mmCIF file with all atom_site columns, C-alpha atoms in Angstrom:
data_model
loop_
_atom_site.group_PDB
_atom_site.id
_atom_site.type_symbol
_atom_site.label_atom_id
_atom_site.label_alt_id
_atom_site.label_comp_id
_atom_site.label_asym_id
_atom_site.label_entity_id
_atom_site.label_seq_id
_atom_site.pdbx_PDB_ins_code
_atom_site.Cartn_x
_atom_site.Cartn_y
_atom_site.Cartn_z
_atom_site.occupancy
_atom_site.B_iso_or_equiv
_atom_site.pdbx_formal_charge
_atom_site.auth_seq_id
_atom_site.auth_comp_id
_atom_site.auth_asym_id
_atom_site.auth_atom_id
_atom_site.pdbx_PDB_model_num
ATOM 1   C CA . MET A 1 1   ? -13.570 -24.094 9.868   1.00 70.00 ? 6   MET A CA 1
ATOM 2   C CA . GLU A 1 2   ? -14.775 -21.699 12.512  1.00 76.00 ? 7   GLU A CA 1
ATOM 3   C CA . MET A 1 3   ? -12.771 -19.005 14.283  1.00 81.00 ? 8   MET A CA 1
ATOM 4   C CA . GLU A 1 4   ? -13.599 -17.565 17.640  1.00 88.00 ? 9   GLU A CA 1
ATOM 5   C CA . LEU A 1 5   ? -12.883 -13.823 17.789  1.00 90.00 ? 10  LEU A CA 1
ATOM 6   C CA . SER A 1 6   ? -13.710 -11.240 20.407  1.00 92.00 ? 11  SER A CA 1
ATOM 7   C CA . LEU A 1 7   ? -15.627 -8.155  19.277  1.00 92.00 ? 12  LEU A CA 1
ATOM 8   C CA . GLU A 1 8   ? -12.393 -6.149  19.314  1.00 94.00 ? 13  GLU A CA 1
ATOM 9   C CA . GLN A 1 9   ? -10.558 -8.820  17.299  1.00 95.00 ? 14  GLN A CA 1
ATOM 10  C CA . TYR A 1 10  ? -13.334 -8.956  14.722  1.00 94.00 ? 15  TYR A CA 1
ATOM 11  C CA . GLU A 1 11  ? -13.294 -5.185  14.371  1.00 94.00 ? 16  GLU A CA 1
ATOM 12  C CA . THR A 1 12  ? -9.526  -5.386  13.830  1.00 95.00 ? 17  THR A CA 1
ATOM 13  C CA . LEU A 1 13  ? -10.072 -8.134  11.259  1.00 95.00 ? 18  LEU A CA 1
ATOM 14  C CA . LEU A 1 14  ? -12.550 -5.899  9.414   1.00 95.00 ? 19  LEU A CA 1
ATOM 15  C CA . LYS A 1 15  ? -9.939  -3.136  9.331   1.00 95.00 ? 20  LYS A CA 1
ATOM 16  C CA . LEU A 1 16  ? -7.227  -5.476  8.060   1.00 96.00 ? 21  LEU A CA 1
ATOM 17  C CA . VAL A 1 17  ? -9.491  -6.923  5.384   1.00 95.00 ? 22  VAL A CA 1
ATOM 18  C CA . TYR A 1 18  ? -10.517 -3.418  4.312   1.00 94.00 ? 23  TYR A CA 1
ATOM 19  C CA . MET A 1 19  ? -6.894  -2.290  4.015   1.00 94.00 ? 24  MET A CA 1
ATOM 20  C CA . GLY A 1 20  ? -5.870  -5.422  2.140   1.00 93.00 ? 25  GLY A CA 1
ATOM 21  C CA . ASP A 1 21  ? -8.810  -5.009  -0.215  1.00 91.00 ? 26  ASP A CA 1
ATOM 22  C CA . TRP A 1 22  ? -7.882  -1.370  -0.766  1.00 91.00 ? 27  TRP A CA 1
ATOM 23  C CA . VAL A 1 23  ? -4.321  -2.342  -1.775  1.00 90.00 ? 28  VAL A CA 1
ATOM 24  C CA . ILE A 1 24  ? -5.444  -5.215  -4.039  1.00 89.00 ? 29  ILE A CA 1
ATOM 25  C CA . SER A 1 25  ? -8.216  -3.149  -5.639  1.00 85.00 ? 30  SER A CA 1
ATOM 26  C CA . THR A 1 26  ? -5.772  -0.345  -6.373  1.00 83.00 ? 31  THR A CA 1
ATOM 27  C CA . LEU A 1 27  ? -3.369  -2.755  -8.082  1.00 83.00 ? 32  LEU A CA 1
ATOM 28  C CA . GLN A 1 28  ? -6.115  -4.529  -10.011 1.00 78.00 ? 33  GLN A CA 1
ATOM 29  C CA . ALA A 1 29  ? -7.586  -1.216  -11.204 1.00 73.00 ? 34  ALA A CA 1
ATOM 30  C CA . LYS A 1 30  ? -4.172  -0.147  -12.478 1.00 67.00 ? 35  LYS A CA 1
ATOM 31  C CA . ASP A 1 31  ? -3.760  -3.370  -14.464 1.00 65.00 ? 36  ASP A CA 1
ATOM 32  C CA . ARG A 1 32  ? -7.124  -3.482  -16.244 1.00 58.00 ? 37  ARG A CA 1
ATOM 33  C CA . SER A 1 33  ? -9.295  -1.342  -18.439 1.00 56.00 ? 38  SER A CA 1
ATOM 34  C CA . GLU A 1 34  ? -12.627 0.042   -17.252 1.00 55.00 ? 39  GLU A CA 1
ATOM 35  C CA . ASP A 1 35  ? -14.771 -2.606  -18.971 1.00 54.00 ? 40  ASP A CA 1
ATOM 36  C CA . GLU A 1 36  ? -12.608 -5.532  -17.918 1.00 55.00 ? 41  GLU A CA 1
ATOM 37  C CA . PRO A 1 37  ? -13.884 -7.463  -14.858 1.00 54.00 ? 42  PRO A CA 1
ATOM 38  C CA . ASP A 1 38  ? -11.787 -8.173  -11.744 1.00 50.00 ? 43  ASP A CA 1
ATOM 39  C CA . THR A 1 39  ? -8.952  -10.513 -12.630 1.00 54.00 ? 44  THR A CA 1
ATOM 40  C CA . ASP A 1 40  ? -9.079  -12.379 -9.342  1.00 66.00 ? 45  ASP A CA 1
ATOM 41  C CA . SER A 1 41  ? -12.325 -12.655 -7.410  1.00 81.00 ? 46  SER A CA 1
ATOM 42  C CA . ARG A 1 42  ? -10.778 -14.697 -4.576  1.00 86.00 ? 47  ARG A CA 1
ATOM 43  C CA . PHE A 1 43  ? -9.953  -11.505 -2.711  1.00 89.00 ? 48  PHE A CA 1
ATOM 44  C CA . ALA A 1 44  ? -13.397 -9.998  -3.238  1.00 89.00 ? 49  ALA A CA 1
ATOM 45  C CA . ASP A 1 45  ? -15.021 -13.234 -2.071  1.00 91.00 ? 50  ASP A CA 1
ATOM 46  C CA . VAL A 1 46  ? -13.107 -13.149 1.225   1.00 92.00 ? 51  VAL A CA 1
ATOM 47  C CA . VAL A 1 47  ? -13.870 -9.458  1.750   1.00 93.00 ? 52  VAL A CA 1
ATOM 48  C CA . ARG A 1 48  ? -17.561 -10.077 1.075   1.00 93.00 ? 53  ARG A CA 1
ATOM 49  C CA . HIS A 1 49  ? -17.605 -13.043 3.472   1.00 92.00 ? 54  HIS A CA 1
ATOM 50  C CA . VAL A 1 50  ? -15.834 -11.291 6.353   1.00 93.00 ? 55  VAL A CA 1
ATOM 51  C CA . PHE A 1 51  ? -17.915 -8.123  5.964   1.00 94.00 ? 56  PHE A CA 1
ATOM 52  C CA . SER A 1 52  ? -21.178 -10.044 5.694   1.00 91.00 ? 57  SER A CA 1
ATOM 53  C CA . GLN A 1 53  ? -20.501 -11.732 9.062   1.00 91.00 ? 58  GLN A CA 1
ATOM 54  C CA . ALA A 1 54  ? -20.154 -8.398  10.882  1.00 91.00 ? 59  ALA A CA 1
ATOM 55  C CA . GLU A 1 55  ? -23.790 -8.202  11.937  1.00 89.00 ? 60  GLU A CA 1
ATOM 56  C CA . HIS A 1 56  ? -23.675 -11.721 13.353  1.00 88.00 ? 61  HIS A CA 1
ATOM 57  C CA . ALA A 1 57  ? -20.503 -10.773 15.259  1.00 89.00 ? 62  ALA A CA 1
ATOM 58  C CA . GLY A 1 58  ? -22.230 -7.725  16.792  1.00 90.00 ? 63  GLY A CA 1
ATOM 59  C CA . LEU A 1 59  ? -20.707 -5.119  14.478  1.00 91.00 ? 64  LEU A CA 1
ATOM 60  C CA . GLY A 1 60  ? -23.598 -4.572  12.099  1.00 87.00 ? 65  GLY A CA 1
ATOM 61  C CA . ASN A 1 61  ? -23.467 -0.850  12.853  1.00 91.00 ? 66  ASN A CA 1
ATOM 62  C CA . ILE A 1 62  ? -20.178 -0.463  10.961  1.00 93.00 ? 67  ILE A CA 1
ATOM 63  C CA . VAL A 1 63  ? -21.054 -2.510  7.871   1.00 93.00 ? 68  VAL A CA 1
ATOM 64  C CA . GLN A 1 64  ? -23.810 -1.598  5.436   1.00 90.00 ? 69  GLN A CA 1
ATOM 65  C CA . ILE A 1 65  ? -25.186 -3.352  2.382   1.00 89.00 ? 70  ILE A CA 1
ATOM 66  C CA . ASP A 1 66  ? -25.163 -1.536  -0.956  1.00 89.00 ? 71  ASP A CA 1
ATOM 67  C CA . GLN A 1 67  ? -28.777 -1.316  -2.129  1.00 90.00 ? 72  GLN A CA 1
ATOM 68  C CA . ASN A 1 68  ? -27.758 -1.572  -5.806  1.00 91.00 ? 73  ASN A CA 1
ATOM 69  C CA . ASN A 1 69  ? -25.529 -4.644  -5.790  1.00 90.00 ? 74  ASN A CA 1
ATOM 70  C CA . GLY A 1 70  ? -26.009 -6.202  -2.342  1.00 88.00 ? 75  GLY A CA 1
ATOM 71  C CA . GLU A 1 71  ? -22.294 -5.895  -1.495  1.00 89.00 ? 76  GLU A CA 1
ATOM 72  C CA . PRO A 1 72  ? -21.328 -5.226  2.123   1.00 92.00 ? 77  PRO A CA 1
ATOM 73  C CA . TYR A 1 73  ? -19.032 -2.277  2.850   1.00 92.00 ? 78  TYR A CA 1
ATOM 74  C CA . LEU A 1 74  ? -17.707 -0.369  5.856   1.00 93.00 ? 79  LEU A CA 1
ATOM 75  C CA . THR A 1 75  ? -19.579 2.823   6.635   1.00 92.00 ? 80  THR A CA 1
ATOM 76  C CA . ARG A 1 76  ? -17.870 6.122   5.791   1.00 91.00 ? 81  ARG A CA 1
ATOM 77  C CA . GLU A 1 77  ? -18.150 7.134   9.458   1.00 92.00 ? 82  GLU A CA 1
ATOM 78  C CA . PHE A 1 78  ? -16.317 4.011   10.595  1.00 93.00 ? 83  PHE A CA 1
ATOM 79  C CA . GLU A 1 79  ? -13.605 4.457   7.941   1.00 89.00 ? 84  GLU A CA 1
ATOM 80  C CA . GLU A 1 80  ? -12.931 7.981   9.179   1.00 88.00 ? 85  GLU A CA 1
ATOM 81  C CA . GLU A 1 81  ? -13.411 7.482   12.941  1.00 91.00 ? 86  GLU A CA 1
ATOM 82  C CA . SER A 1 82  ? -11.398 4.253   13.093  1.00 92.00 ? 87  SER A CA 1
ATOM 83  C CA . GLY A 1 83  ? -8.310  5.907   11.594  1.00 91.00 ? 88  GLY A CA 1
ATOM 84  C CA . LEU A 1 84  ? -8.347  3.693   8.483   1.00 93.00 ? 89  LEU A CA 1
ATOM 85  C CA . VAL A 1 85  ? -8.194  6.694   6.161   1.00 90.00 ? 90  VAL A CA 1
ATOM 86  C CA . ASP A 1 86  ? -5.218  8.118   8.068   1.00 92.00 ? 91  ASP A CA 1
ATOM 87  C CA . ILE A 1 87  ? -3.409  4.756   8.043   1.00 93.00 ? 92  ILE A CA 1
ATOM 88  C CA . LEU A 1 88  ? -3.889  4.382   4.289   1.00 93.00 ? 93  LEU A CA 1
ATOM 89  C CA . GLU A 1 89  ? -2.801  7.977   3.623   1.00 93.00 ? 94  GLU A CA 1
ATOM 90  C CA . ASP A 1 90  ? 0.327   7.447   5.751   1.00 95.00 ? 95  ASP A CA 1
ATOM 91  C CA . TYR A 1 91  ? 0.990   4.202   3.882   1.00 94.00 ? 96  TYR A CA 1
ATOM 92  C CA . GLU A 1 92  ? 0.676   5.914   0.495   1.00 93.00 ? 97  GLU A CA 1
ATOM 93  C CA . ASP A 1 93  ? 2.994   8.682   1.633   1.00 95.00 ? 98  ASP A CA 1
ATOM 94  C CA . GLU A 1 94  ? 5.622   6.257   2.928   1.00 95.00 ? 99  GLU A CA 1
ATOM 95  C CA . VAL A 1 95  ? 5.498   4.114   -0.221  1.00 95.00 ? 100 VAL A CA 1
ATOM 96  C CA . PHE A 1 96  ? 5.842   7.216   -2.407  1.00 96.00 ? 101 PHE A CA 1
ATOM 97  C CA . TRP A 1 97  ? 8.943   8.528   -0.615  1.00 97.00 ? 102 TRP A CA 1
ATOM 98  C CA . GLN A 1 98  ? 10.621  5.126   -0.318  1.00 97.00 ? 103 GLN A CA 1
ATOM 99  C CA . ALA A 1 99  ? 10.015  4.280   -3.985  1.00 97.00 ? 104 ALA A CA 1
ATOM 100 C CA . LEU A 1 100 ? 11.229  7.686   -5.125  1.00 97.00 ? 105 LEU A CA 1
ATOM 101 C CA . ILE A 1 101 ? 14.391  7.422   -3.028  1.00 98.00 ? 106 ILE A CA 1
ATOM 102 C CA . GLU A 1 102 ? 15.088  3.851   -4.188  1.00 98.00 ? 107 GLU A CA 1
ATOM 103 C CA . ARG A 1 103 ? 14.567  4.645   -7.863  1.00 98.00 ? 108 ARG A CA 1
ATOM 104 C CA . LEU A 1 104 ? 16.662  7.808   -7.870  1.00 97.00 ? 109 LEU A CA 1
ATOM 105 C CA . ALA A 1 105 ? 19.425  6.156   -5.846  1.00 98.00 ? 110 ALA A CA 1
ATOM 106 C CA . HIS A 1 106 ? 19.527  3.185   -8.205  1.00 97.00 ? 111 HIS A CA 1
ATOM 107 C CA . ARG A 1 107 ? 19.530  5.471   -11.251 1.00 97.00 ? 112 ARG A CA 1
ATOM 108 C CA . ASP A 1 108 ? 22.479  7.440   -9.879  1.00 98.00 ? 113 ASP A CA 1
ATOM 109 C CA . PHE A 1 109 ? 24.296  4.251   -8.858  1.00 98.00 ? 114 PHE A CA 1
ATOM 110 C CA . LEU A 1 110 ? 23.933  2.908   -12.430 1.00 98.00 ? 115 LEU A CA 1
ATOM 111 C CA . ARG A 1 111 ? 25.109  6.195   -13.928 1.00 98.00 ? 116 ARG A CA 1
ATOM 112 C CA . HIS A 1 112 ? 28.115  6.340   -11.625 1.00 98.00 ? 117 HIS A CA 1
ATOM 113 C CA . TYR A 1 113 ? 29.399  2.758   -11.938 1.00 97.00 ? 118 TYR A CA 1
ATOM 114 C CA . GLY A 1 114 ? 27.742  1.422   -15.098 1.00 97.00 ? 119 GLY A CA 1
ATOM 115 C CA . GLU A 1 115 ? 25.892  -1.859  -15.598 1.00 96.00 ? 120 GLU A CA 1
ATOM 116 C CA . THR A 1 116 ? 28.984  -3.879  -16.438 1.00 97.00 ? 121 THR A CA 1
ATOM 117 C CA . ALA A 1 117 ? 30.893  -2.897  -13.300 1.00 97.00 ? 122 ALA A CA 1
ATOM 118 C CA . ILE A 1 118 ? 27.813  -3.379  -11.118 1.00 97.00 ? 123 ILE A CA 1
ATOM 119 C CA . SER A 1 119 ? 27.139  -6.840  -12.574 1.00 96.00 ? 124 SER A CA 1
ATOM 120 C CA . GLN A 1 120 ? 30.646  -7.879  -11.486 1.00 97.00 ? 125 GLN A CA 1
ATOM 121 C CA . MET A 1 121 ? 30.205  -6.674  -7.900  1.00 97.00 ? 126 MET A CA 1
ATOM 122 C CA . ALA A 1 122 ? 29.329  -9.017  -5.065  1.00 97.00 ? 127 ALA A CA 1
ATOM 123 C CA . ILE A 1 123 ? 26.001  -8.199  -3.417  1.00 97.00 ? 128 ILE A CA 1
ATOM 124 C CA . GLU A 1 124 ? 27.750  -6.781  -0.337  1.00 97.00 ? 129 GLU A CA 1
ATOM 125 C CA . GLU A 1 125 ? 29.798  -4.424  -2.505  1.00 97.00 ? 130 GLU A CA 1
ATOM 126 C CA . ARG A 1 126 ? 26.694  -3.323  -4.422  1.00 97.00 ? 131 ARG A CA 1
ATOM 127 C CA . ILE A 1 127 ? 24.902  -2.510  -1.184  1.00 97.00 ? 132 ILE A CA 1
ATOM 128 C CA . GLU A 1 128 ? 27.932  -0.678  0.206   1.00 98.00 ? 133 GLU A CA 1
ATOM 129 C CA . LYS A 1 129 ? 28.356  1.413   -2.951  1.00 98.00 ? 134 LYS A CA 1
ATOM 130 C CA . GLU A 1 130 ? 24.659  2.126   -3.536  1.00 98.00 ? 135 GLU A CA 1
ATOM 131 C CA . THR A 1 131 ? 23.932  3.147   0.072   1.00 98.00 ? 136 THR A CA 1
ATOM 132 C CA . PRO A 1 132 ? 25.496  6.642   -0.231  1.00 98.00 ? 137 PRO A CA 1
ATOM 133 C CA . PHE A 1 133 ? 23.182  7.405   -3.165  1.00 98.00 ? 138 PHE A CA 1
ATOM 134 C CA . HIS A 1 134 ? 20.220  6.256   -1.105  1.00 98.00 ? 139 HIS A CA 1
ATOM 135 C CA . ASP A 1 135 ? 21.347  8.329   1.882   1.00 98.00 ? 140 ASP A CA 1
ATOM 136 C CA . LYS A 1 136 ? 21.830  11.416  -0.311  1.00 98.00 ? 141 LYS A CA 1
ATOM 137 C CA . TRP A 1 137 ? 18.262  11.263  -1.653  1.00 98.00 ? 142 TRP A CA 1
ATOM 138 C CA . ALA A 1 138 ? 16.752  10.412  1.742   1.00 97.00 ? 143 ALA A CA 1
ATOM 139 C CA . GLN A 1 139 ? 18.498  13.445  3.255   1.00 98.00 ? 144 GLN A CA 1
ATOM 140 C CA . GLU A 1 140 ? 17.422  15.697  0.368   1.00 97.00 ? 145 GLU A CA 1
ATOM 141 C CA . PHE A 1 141 ? 13.761  14.744  0.630   1.00 97.00 ? 146 PHE A CA 1
ATOM 142 C CA . HIS A 1 142 ? 13.802  14.881  4.422   1.00 96.00 ? 147 HIS A CA 1
ATOM 143 C CA . GLU A 1 143 ? 15.142  18.430  4.336   1.00 97.00 ? 148 GLU A CA 1
ATOM 144 C CA . ASN A 1 144 ? 13.429  19.843  1.244   1.00 97.00 ? 149 ASN A CA 1
ATOM 145 C CA . GLY A 1 145 ? 10.653  17.539  0.108   1.00 95.00 ? 150 GLY A CA 1
ATOM 146 C CA . LEU A 1 146 ? 10.176  18.023  -3.633  1.00 95.00 ? 151 LEU A CA 1
ATOM 147 C CA . GLU A 1 147 ? 11.212  21.693  -3.593  1.00 96.00 ? 152 GLU A CA 1
ATOM 148 C CA . ASN A 1 148 ? 14.513  21.139  -5.444  1.00 95.00 ? 153 ASN A CA 1
ATOM 149 C CA . ILE A 1 149 ? 13.217  18.647  -8.017  1.00 92.00 ? 154 ILE A CA 1
ATOM 150 C CA . LYS A 1 150 ? 13.225  20.217  -11.490 1.00 91.00 ? 155 LYS A CA 1
ATOM 151 C CA . ILE A 1 151 ? 13.135  19.015  -15.099 1.00 90.00 ? 156 ILE A CA 1
#
């Protein structure tokens, strides 16, 4: 199967593949020890293939080949100039705040109503009753960040 992409589309594809690889690699690294190999090479194979075609597509200036292992990678300059680093930092920040809000809201919801009562609620009622806890934490972090969080 062959895909026709403009130079701009291929550059966008490289960015998307890089970001997807970054997410997958982060998750895989978390789930394995240092000496354990990648658990799923399908992702790495696609990354390698898309990156290795960059020169043929006219974007060889943004992909380099590692001299030690022969793996293609995006240049540091391209990562920084293209905004990829900023996008990934914004993503990490958003995931952090959303996860923190969701977990604290759910904890408080459980403490307030108890598992038994919650298990008997219809989904609509659960959402309605958990939303104020979510809103409380979202407001707190919006106004104060982590300043008021203490143990």
